[in-house]
Amino acid sequence: QVEMVLENDETFSFEIEHNDNLLNIFFDKKNYEIKGWTTTDIYLNKVETKLSYIETNIMIDDRLFRIQNYIN
């Protein structure tokens, strides 16, 4: 569920809450490309990821974004 839409001179962002986790996704206002996101890790640290040198419409290896499940 989208909680809030924020805007500044360069970007706009969406705050999305899912399962008590908050995700904030930033987009460029000129070309609408994704610029990055922020989340909170398990230690309650704010984690920000910024993207640069974005290439569009290229094939990538599916394993690049594979997330492993770990059991403690």
GROMACS .gro file of C-alpha atoms in nm:
model
   72
    1GLN     CA    1   0.000   0.000   0.000
    2VAL     CA    2   0.136   0.342  -0.095
    3GLU     CA    3   0.154   0.557   0.217
    4MET     CA    4   0.276   0.887   0.076
    5VAL     CA    5   0.411   1.053  -0.238
    6LEU     CA    6   0.693   1.304  -0.177
    7GLU     CA    7   0.849   1.547  -0.423
    8ASN     CA    8   1.152   1.776  -0.438
    9ASP     CA    9   1.333   1.962  -0.720
   10GLU     CA   10   1.500   1.652  -0.869
   11THR     CA   11   1.299   1.347  -0.761
   12PHE     CA   12   0.966   1.218  -0.646
   13SER     CA   13   0.926   0.918  -0.422
   14PHE     CA   14   0.671   0.671  -0.298
   15GLU     CA   15   0.656   0.540   0.057
   16ILE     CA   16   0.522   0.187   0.053
   17GLU     CA   17   0.442  -0.018   0.361
   18HIS     CA   18   0.430  -0.396   0.338
   19ASN     CA   19   0.424  -0.638   0.635
   20ASP     CA   20   0.525  -0.356   0.874
   21ASN     CA   21   0.827  -0.271   0.655
   22LEU     CA   22   0.866   0.072   0.497
   23LEU     CA   23   1.019   0.108   0.150
   24ASN     CA   24   1.084   0.448  -0.007
   25ILE     CA   25   1.149   0.440  -0.384
   26PHE     CA   26   1.294   0.748  -0.563
   27PHE     CA   27   1.238   0.838  -0.930
   28ASP     CA   28   1.392   1.107  -1.151
   29LYS     CA   29   1.140   1.382  -1.229
   30LYS     CA   30   1.269   1.442  -1.583
   31ASN     CA   31   1.272   1.091  -1.727
   32TYR     CA   32   1.095   0.884  -1.455
   33GLU     CA   33   1.389   0.644  -1.420
   34ILE     CA   34   1.441   0.482  -1.081
   35LYS     CA   35   1.714   0.658  -0.883
   36GLY     CA   36   1.722   0.439  -0.571
   37TRP     CA   37   1.544   0.330  -0.254
   38THR     CA   38   1.570   0.333   0.123
   39THR     CA   39   1.479   0.062   0.371
   40THR     CA   40   1.548  -0.023   0.734
   41ASP     CA   41   1.760  -0.328   0.814
   42ILE     CA   42   1.707  -0.574   1.099
   43TYR     CA   43   1.920  -0.357   1.331
   44LEU     CA   44   1.697  -0.052   1.259
   45ASN     CA   45   1.966   0.118   1.048
   46LYS     CA   46   1.846   0.322   0.751
   47VAL     CA   47   1.990   0.168   0.433
   48GLU     CA   48   1.996   0.378   0.115
   49THR     CA   49   2.069   0.240  -0.231
   50LYS     CA   50   2.142   0.485  -0.516
   51LEU     CA   51   2.157   0.388  -0.882
   52SER     CA   52   2.376   0.557  -1.143
   53TYR     CA   53   2.469   0.485  -1.505
   54ILE     CA   54   2.134   0.323  -1.571
   55GLU     CA   55   2.099   0.127  -1.896
   56THR     CA   56   1.753   0.033  -2.015
   57ASN     CA   57   1.620  -0.254  -2.223
   58ILE     CA   58   1.922  -0.483  -2.186
   59MET     CA   59   1.923  -0.852  -2.101
   60ILE     CA   60   2.066  -0.942  -1.759
   61ASP     CA   61   2.143  -1.271  -1.591
   62ASP     CA   62   1.846  -1.386  -1.377
   63ARG     CA   63   2.090  -1.495  -1.104
   64LEU     CA   64   2.193  -1.131  -1.047
   65PHE     CA   65   1.888  -1.065  -0.827
   66ARG     CA   66   1.845  -1.411  -0.675
   67ILE     CA   67   1.774  -1.396  -0.303
   68GLN     CA   68   1.877  -1.694  -0.094
   69ASN     CA   69   1.670  -1.815   0.200
   70TYR     CA   70   1.879  -1.880   0.508
   71ILE     CA   71   1.770  -2.079   0.812
   72ASN     CA   72   1.926  -1.995   1.148
   0.00000   0.00000   0.00000
